Coordinates of N, CA, C and O in Angstrom, one line a residue:
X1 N -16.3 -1.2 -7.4 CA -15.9 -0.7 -6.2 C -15.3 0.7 -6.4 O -14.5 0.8 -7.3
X2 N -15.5 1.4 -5.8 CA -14.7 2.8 -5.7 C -13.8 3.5 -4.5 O -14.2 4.3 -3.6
X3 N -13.0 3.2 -4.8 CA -11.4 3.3 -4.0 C -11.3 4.6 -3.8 O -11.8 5.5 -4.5
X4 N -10.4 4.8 -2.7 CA -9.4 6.0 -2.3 C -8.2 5.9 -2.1 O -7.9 6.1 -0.9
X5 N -6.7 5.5 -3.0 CA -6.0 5.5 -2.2 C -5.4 7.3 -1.6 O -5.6 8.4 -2.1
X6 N -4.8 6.8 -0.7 CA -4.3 8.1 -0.1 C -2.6 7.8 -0.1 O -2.3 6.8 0.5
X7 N -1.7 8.5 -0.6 CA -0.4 8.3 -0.7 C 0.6 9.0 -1.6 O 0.3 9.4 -2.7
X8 N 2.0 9.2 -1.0 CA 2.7 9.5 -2.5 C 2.2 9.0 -3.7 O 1.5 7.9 -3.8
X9 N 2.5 9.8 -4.8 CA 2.0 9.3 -6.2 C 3.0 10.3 -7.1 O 3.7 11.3 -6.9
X10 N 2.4 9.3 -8.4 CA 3.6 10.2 -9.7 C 2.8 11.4 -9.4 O 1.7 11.6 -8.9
X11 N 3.6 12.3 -9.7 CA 5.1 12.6 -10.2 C 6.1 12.6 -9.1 O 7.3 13.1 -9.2
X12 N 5.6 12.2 -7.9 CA 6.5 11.9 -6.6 C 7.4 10.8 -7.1 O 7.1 10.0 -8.0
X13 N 8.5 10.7 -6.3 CA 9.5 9.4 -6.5 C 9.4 8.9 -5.4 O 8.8 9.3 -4.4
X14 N 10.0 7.9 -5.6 CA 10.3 6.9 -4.7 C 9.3 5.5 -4.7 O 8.2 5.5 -5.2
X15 N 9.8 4.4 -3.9 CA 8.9 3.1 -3.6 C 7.3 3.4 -3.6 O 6.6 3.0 -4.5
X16 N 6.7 4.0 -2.6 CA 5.4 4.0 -2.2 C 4.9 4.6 -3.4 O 4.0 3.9 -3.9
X17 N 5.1 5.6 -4.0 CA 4.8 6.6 -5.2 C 5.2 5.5 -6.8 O 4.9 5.9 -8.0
X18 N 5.8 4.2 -6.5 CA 5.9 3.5 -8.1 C 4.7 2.8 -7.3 O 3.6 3.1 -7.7
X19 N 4.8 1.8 -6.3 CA 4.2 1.0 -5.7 C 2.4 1.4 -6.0 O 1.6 0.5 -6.3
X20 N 2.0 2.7 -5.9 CA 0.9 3.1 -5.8 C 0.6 3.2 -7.2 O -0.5 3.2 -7.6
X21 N 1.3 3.2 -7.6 CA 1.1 3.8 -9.3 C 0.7 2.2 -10.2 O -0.3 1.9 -11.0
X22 N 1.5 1.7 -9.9 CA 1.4 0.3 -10.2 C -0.2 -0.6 -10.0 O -1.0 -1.1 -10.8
X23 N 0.1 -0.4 -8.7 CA -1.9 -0.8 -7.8 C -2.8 0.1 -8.9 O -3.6 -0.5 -9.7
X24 N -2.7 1.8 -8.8 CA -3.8 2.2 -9.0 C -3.8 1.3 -10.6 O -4.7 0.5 -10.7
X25 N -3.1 1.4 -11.7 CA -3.4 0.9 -13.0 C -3.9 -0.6 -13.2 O -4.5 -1.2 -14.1
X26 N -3.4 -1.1 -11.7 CA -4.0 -2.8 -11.9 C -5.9 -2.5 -11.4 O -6.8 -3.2 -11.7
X27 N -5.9 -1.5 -10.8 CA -7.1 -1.5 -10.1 C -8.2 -1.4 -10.6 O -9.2 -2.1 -10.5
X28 N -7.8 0.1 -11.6 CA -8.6 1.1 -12.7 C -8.8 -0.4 -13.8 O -9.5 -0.2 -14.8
X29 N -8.5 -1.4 -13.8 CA -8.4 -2.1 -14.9 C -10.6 -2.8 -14.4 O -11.5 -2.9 -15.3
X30 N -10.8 -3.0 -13.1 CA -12.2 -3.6 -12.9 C -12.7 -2.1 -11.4 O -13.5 -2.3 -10.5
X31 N -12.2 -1.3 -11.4 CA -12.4 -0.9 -10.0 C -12.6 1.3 -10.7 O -11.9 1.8 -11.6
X32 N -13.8 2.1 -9.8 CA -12.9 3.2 -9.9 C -12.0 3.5 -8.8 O -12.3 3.3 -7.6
X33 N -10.9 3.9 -9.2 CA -9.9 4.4 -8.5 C -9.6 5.7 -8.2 O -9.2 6.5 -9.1
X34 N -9.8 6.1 -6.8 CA -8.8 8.0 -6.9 C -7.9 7.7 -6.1 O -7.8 6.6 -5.6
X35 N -6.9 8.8 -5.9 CA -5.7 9.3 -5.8 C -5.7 10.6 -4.7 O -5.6 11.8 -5.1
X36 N -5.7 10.4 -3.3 CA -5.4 12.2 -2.8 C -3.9 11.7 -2.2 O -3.5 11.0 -1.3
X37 N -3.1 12.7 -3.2 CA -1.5 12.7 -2.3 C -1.2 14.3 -2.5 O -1.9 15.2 -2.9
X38 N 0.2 14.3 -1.9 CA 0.4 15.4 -1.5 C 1.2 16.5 -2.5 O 2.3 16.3 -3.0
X39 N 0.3 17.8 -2.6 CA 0.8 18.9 -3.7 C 1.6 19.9 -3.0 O 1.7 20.0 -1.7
X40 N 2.2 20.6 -4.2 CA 1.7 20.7 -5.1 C 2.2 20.2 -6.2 O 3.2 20.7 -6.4
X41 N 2.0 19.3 -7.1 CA 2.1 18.2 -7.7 C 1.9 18.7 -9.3 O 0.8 19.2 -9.3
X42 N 2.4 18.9 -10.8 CA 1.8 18.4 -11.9 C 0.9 17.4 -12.3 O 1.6 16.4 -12.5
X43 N -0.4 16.9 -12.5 CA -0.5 15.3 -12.2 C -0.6 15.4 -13.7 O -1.2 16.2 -14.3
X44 N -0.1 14.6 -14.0 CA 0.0 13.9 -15.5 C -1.5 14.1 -16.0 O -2.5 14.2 -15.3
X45 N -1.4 14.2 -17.8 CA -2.5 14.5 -18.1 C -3.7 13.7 -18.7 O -4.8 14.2 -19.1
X46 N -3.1 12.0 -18.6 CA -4.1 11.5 -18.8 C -5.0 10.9 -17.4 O -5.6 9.9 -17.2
X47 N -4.8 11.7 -16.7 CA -5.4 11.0 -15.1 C -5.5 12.6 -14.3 O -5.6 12.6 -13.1
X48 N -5.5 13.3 -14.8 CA -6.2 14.9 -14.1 C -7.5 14.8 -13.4 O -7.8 15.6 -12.6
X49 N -8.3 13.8 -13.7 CA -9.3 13.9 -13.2 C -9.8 13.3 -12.0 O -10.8 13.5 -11.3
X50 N -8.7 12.4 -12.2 CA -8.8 11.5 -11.0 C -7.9 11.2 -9.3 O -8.0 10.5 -8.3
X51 N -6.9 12.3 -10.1 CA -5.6 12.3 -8.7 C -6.5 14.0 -8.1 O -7.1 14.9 -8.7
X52 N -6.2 14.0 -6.9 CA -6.3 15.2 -6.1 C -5.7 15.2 -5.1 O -5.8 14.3 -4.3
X53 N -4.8 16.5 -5.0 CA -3.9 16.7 -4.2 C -4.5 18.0 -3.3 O -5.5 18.8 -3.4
X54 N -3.3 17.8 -2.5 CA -3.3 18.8 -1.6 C -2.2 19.4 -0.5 O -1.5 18.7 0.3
X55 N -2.2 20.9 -0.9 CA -1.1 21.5 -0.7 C -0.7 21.2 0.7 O -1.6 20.8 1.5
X56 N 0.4 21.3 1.2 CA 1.2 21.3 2.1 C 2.4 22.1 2.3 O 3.3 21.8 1.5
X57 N 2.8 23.0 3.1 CA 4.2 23.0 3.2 C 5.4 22.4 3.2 O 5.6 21.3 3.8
X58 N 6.4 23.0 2.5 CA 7.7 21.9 1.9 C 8.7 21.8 2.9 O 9.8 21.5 2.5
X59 N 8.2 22.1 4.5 CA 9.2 21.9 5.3 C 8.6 20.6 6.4 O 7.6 20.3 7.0
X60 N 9.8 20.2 6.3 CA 9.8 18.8 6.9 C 9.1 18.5 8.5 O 9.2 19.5 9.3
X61 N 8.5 17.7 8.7 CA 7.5 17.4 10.1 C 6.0 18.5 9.6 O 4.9 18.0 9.3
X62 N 6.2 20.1 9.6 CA 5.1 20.7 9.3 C 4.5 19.8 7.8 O 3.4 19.3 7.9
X63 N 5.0 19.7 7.1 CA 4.3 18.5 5.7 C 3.4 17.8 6.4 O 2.2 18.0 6.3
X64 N 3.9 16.7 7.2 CA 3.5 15.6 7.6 C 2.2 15.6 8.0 O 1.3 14.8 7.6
X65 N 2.1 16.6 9.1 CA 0.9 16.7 10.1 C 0.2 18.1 9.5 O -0.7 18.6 10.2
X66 N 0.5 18.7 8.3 CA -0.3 19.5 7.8 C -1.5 18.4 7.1 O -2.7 18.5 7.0
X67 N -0.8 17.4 6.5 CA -1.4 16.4 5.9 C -2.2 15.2 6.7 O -3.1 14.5 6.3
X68 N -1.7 15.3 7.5 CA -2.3 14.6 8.5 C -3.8 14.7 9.1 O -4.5 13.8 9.4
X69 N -4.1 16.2 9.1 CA -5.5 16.9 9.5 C -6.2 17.3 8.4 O -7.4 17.2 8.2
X70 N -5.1 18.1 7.4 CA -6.0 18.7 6.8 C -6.5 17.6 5.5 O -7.6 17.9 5.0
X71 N -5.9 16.4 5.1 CA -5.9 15.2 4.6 C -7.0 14.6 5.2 O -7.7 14.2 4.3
X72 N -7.6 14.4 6.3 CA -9.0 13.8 6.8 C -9.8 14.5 6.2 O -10.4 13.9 5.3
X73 N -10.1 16.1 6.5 CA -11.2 16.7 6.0 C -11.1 16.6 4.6 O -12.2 16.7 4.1
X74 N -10.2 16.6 3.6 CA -10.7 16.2 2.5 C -10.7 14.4 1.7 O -10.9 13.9 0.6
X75 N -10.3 14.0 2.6 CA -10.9 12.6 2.4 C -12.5 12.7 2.6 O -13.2 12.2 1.8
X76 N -12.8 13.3 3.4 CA -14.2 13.2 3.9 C -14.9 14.2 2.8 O -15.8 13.8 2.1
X77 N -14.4 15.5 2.6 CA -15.2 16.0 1.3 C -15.1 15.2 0.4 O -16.2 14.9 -0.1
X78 N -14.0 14.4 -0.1 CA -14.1 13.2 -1.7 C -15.3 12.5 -1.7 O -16.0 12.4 -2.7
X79 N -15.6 12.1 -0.9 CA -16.1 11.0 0.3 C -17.7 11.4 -0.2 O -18.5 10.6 -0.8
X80 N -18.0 12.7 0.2 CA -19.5 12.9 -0.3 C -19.4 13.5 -1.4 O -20.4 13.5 -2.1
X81 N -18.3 14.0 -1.9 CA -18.5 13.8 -4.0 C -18.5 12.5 -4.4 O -19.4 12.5 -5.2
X82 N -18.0 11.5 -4.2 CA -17.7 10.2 -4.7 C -18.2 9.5 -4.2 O -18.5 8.6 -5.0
X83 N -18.6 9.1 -3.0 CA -19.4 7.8 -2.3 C -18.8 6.9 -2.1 O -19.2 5.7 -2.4
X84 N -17.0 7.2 -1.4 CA -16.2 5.6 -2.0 C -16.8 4.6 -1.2 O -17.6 4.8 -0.4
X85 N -16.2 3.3 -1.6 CA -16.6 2.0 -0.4 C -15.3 2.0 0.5 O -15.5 1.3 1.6
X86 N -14.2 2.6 0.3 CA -13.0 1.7 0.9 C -11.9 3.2 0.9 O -12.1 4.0 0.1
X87 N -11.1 3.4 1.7 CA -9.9 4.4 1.8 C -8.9 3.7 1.9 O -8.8 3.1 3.0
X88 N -7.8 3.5 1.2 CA -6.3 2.9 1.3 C -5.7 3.6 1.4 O -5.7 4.5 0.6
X89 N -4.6 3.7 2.8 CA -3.8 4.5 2.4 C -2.4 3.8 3.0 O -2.2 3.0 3.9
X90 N -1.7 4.5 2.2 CA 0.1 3.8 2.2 C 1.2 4.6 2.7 O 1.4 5.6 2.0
X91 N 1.8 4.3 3.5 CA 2.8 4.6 4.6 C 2.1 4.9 6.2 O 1.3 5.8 6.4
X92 N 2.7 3.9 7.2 CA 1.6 4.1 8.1 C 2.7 5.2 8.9 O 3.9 5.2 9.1
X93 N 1.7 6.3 9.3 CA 2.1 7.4 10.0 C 1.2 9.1 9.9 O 0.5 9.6 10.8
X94 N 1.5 9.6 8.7 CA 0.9 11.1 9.1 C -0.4 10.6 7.9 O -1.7 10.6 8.1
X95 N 0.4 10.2 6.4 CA -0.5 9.4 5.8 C -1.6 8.8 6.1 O -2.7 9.3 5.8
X96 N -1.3 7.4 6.8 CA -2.6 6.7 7.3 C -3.6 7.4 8.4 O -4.8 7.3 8.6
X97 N -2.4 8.5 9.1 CA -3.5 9.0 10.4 C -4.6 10.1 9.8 O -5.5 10.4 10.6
X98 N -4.5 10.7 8.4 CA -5.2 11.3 7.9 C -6.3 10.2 7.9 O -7.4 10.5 8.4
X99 N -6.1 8.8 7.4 CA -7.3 8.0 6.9 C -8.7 7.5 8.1 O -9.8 7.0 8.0
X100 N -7.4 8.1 9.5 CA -8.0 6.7 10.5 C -8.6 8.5 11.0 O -9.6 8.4 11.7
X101 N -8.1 9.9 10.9 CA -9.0 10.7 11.4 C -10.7 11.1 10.3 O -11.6 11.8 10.6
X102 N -10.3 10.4 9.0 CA -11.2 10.7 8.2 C -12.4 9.2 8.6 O -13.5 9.1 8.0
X103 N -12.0 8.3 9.5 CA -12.8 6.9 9.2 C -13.8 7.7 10.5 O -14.9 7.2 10.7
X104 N -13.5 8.5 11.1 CA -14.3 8.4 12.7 C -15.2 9.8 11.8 O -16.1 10.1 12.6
X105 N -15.3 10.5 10.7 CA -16.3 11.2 10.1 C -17.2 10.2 9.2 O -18.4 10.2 9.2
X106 N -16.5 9.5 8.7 CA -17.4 8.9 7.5 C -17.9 7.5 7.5 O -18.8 7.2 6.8
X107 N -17.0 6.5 8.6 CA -17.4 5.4 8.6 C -16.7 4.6 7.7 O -17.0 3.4 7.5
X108 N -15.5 5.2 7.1 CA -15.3 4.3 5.6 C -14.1 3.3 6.3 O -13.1 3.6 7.0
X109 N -14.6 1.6 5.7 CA -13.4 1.0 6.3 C -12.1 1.7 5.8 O -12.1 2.4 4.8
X110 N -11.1 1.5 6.5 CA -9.6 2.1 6.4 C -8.3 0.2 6.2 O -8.3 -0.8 6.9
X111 N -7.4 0.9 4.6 CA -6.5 0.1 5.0 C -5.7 0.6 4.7 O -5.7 1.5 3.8
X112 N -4.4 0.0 5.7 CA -3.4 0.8 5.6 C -1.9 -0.5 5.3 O -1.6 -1.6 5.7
X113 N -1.5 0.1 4.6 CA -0.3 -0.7 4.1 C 0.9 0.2 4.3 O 0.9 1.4 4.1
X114 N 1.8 -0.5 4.8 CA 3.3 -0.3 5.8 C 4.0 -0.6 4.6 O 3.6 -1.6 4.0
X115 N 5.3 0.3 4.3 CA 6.2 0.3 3.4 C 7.8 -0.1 3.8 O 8.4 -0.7 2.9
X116 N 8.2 0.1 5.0 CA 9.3 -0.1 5.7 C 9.7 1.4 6.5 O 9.2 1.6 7.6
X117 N 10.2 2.1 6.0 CA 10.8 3.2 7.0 C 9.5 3.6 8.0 O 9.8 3.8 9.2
X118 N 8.2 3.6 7.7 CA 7.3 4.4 8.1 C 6.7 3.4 9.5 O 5.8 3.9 10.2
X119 N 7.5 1.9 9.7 CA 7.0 1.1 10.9 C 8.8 1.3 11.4 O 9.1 1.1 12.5
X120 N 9.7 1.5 10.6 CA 11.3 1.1 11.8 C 12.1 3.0 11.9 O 13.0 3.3 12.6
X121 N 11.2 3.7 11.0 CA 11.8 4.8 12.0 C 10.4 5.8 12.5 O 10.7 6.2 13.7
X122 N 9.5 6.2 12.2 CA 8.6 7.0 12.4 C 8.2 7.0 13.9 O 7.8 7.9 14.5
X123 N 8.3 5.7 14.4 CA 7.7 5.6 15.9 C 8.9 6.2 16.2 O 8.6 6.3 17.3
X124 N 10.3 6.7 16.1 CA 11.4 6.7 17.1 C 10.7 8.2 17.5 O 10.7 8.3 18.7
X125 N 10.2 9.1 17.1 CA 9.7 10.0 18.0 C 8.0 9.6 18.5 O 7.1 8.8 18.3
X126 N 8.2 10.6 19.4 CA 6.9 10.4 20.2 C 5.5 10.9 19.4 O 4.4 10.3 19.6
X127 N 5.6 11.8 18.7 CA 4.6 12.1 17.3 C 4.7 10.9 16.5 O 3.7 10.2 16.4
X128 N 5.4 10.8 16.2 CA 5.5 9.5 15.0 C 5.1 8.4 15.2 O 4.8 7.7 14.3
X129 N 5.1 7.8 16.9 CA 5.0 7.0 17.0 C 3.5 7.2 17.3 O 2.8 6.2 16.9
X130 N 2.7 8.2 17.8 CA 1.4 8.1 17.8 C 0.6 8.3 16.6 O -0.6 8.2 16.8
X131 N 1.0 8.6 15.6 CA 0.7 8.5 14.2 C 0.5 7.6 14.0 O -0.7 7.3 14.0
X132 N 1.7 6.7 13.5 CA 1.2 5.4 13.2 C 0.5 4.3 14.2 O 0.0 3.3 13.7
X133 N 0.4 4.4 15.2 CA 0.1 3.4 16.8 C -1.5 3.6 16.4 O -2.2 2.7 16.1
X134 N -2.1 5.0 16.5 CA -3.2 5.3 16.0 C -3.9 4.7 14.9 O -5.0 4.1 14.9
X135 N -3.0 5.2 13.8 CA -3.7 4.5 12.2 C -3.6 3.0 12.5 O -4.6 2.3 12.1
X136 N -2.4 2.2 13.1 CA -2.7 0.9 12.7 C -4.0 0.1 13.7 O -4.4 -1.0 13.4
X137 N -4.3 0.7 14.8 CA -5.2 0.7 15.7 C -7.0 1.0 15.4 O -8.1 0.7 15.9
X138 N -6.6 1.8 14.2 CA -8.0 2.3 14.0 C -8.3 1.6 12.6 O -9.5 1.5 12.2
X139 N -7.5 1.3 12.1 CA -7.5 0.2 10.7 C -8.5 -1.2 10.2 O -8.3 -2.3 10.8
X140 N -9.3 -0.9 9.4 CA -10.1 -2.5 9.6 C -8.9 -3.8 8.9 O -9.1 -5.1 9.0
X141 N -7.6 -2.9 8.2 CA -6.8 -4.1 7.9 C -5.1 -3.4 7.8 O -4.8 -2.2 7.8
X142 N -4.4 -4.3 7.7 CA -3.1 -3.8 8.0 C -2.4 -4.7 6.5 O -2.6 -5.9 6.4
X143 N -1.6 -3.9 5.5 CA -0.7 -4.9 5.0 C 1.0 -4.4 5.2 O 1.6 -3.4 4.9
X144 N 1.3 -5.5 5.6 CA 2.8 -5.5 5.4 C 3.8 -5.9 4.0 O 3.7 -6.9 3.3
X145 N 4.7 -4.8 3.8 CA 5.5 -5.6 2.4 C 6.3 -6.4 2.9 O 7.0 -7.0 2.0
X146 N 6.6 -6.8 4.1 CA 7.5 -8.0 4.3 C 6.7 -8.8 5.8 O 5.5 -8.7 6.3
X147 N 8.0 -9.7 6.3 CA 7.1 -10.5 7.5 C 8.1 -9.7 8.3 O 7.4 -9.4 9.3
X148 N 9.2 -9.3 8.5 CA 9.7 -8.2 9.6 C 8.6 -7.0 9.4 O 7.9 -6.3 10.3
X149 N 8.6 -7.0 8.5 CA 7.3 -5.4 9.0 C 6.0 -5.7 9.3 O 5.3 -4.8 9.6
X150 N 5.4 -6.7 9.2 CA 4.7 -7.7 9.8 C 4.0 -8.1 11.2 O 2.8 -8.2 11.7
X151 N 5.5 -8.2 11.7 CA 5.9 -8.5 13.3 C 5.8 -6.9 13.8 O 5.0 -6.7 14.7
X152 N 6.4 -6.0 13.3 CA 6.8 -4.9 13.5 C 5.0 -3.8 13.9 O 4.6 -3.2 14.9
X153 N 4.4 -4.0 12.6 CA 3.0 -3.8 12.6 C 2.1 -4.5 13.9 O 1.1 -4.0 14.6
X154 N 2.4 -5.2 14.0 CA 1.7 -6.3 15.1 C 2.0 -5.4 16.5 O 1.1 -4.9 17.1
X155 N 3.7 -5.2 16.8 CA 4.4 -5.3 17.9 C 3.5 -3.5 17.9 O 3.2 -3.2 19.0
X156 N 3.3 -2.7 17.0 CA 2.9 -1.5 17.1 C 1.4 -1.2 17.5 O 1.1 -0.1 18.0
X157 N 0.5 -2.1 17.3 CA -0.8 -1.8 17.6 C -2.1 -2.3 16.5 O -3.3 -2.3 16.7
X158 N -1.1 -3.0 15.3 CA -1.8 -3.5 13.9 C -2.1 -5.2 14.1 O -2.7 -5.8 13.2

């Protein structure tokens, strides 16, 4: 099978960025796996070939929704270099809404997996909340890391 996730990744920190790092190496083990998160990034050198990033501005909200748009159209270029079967992407919001504006170009099922902050604070604005309302709406699957974010997912449109 050949994957897309879409998400923080090393050399980013934090939960979704170990979380993804983790998946991609269980994955790569029977699966190909790529990587588009967000640069400008170092990507480590034994996996250059397979992480692709893309730039964004380092100021807060413009990041989000620069990635947001400009994140579909290169999902969708990967897309016809690589031929994936499947787009994952993790944190539902500007993240996933790249995935769910790249699924209405290409057709590719979309899943989106919820981290926590990205279903209990992202909807408190009115952008954020149509971010994620969108992605979990347009998603052929939804995962939750807990059963509050679960409910939460549900109560949102997933």
């Amino acid at each position: 099978m050949r994957i897309l996730m879409v998400g923080h990744y090393p050399p980013h920190g934090g939960g979704v960025a170990r979380h993804l790092d983790n998946l991609v190496r269980e994955l790569r083990k029977r699966h190909e796996v790529r990587v588009l998160t967000y640069g400008p990034v170092k990507v480590r050198e034994f996996e250059r070939e397979f992480v692709h990033q893309l730039r964004v501005p380092p100021v807060y909200g413009l990041r989000g929704s620069t990635f947001a748009f400009a994140g579909a159209r290169k999902v969708a270029q990967l897309h016809r270099e690589f031929d994936f079967d499947v787009v994952h992407c993790h944190f539902a919001g500007t993240t996933s809404f790249s995935g769910a504006l790249a699924k209405e170009k290409t057709g590719l099922p979309l899943v989106v997996t919820a981290h926590g902050s990205d279903l209990e604070n992202t909807p408190k604005s009115p952008l954020g909340r149509f971010y994620v309302t969108k992605s979990l709406r347009k998603a052929d699957a939804v995962i939750a890391v807990s059963h509050h974010l679960a409910r939460l997912a549900r109560a949102l449109g997933g």
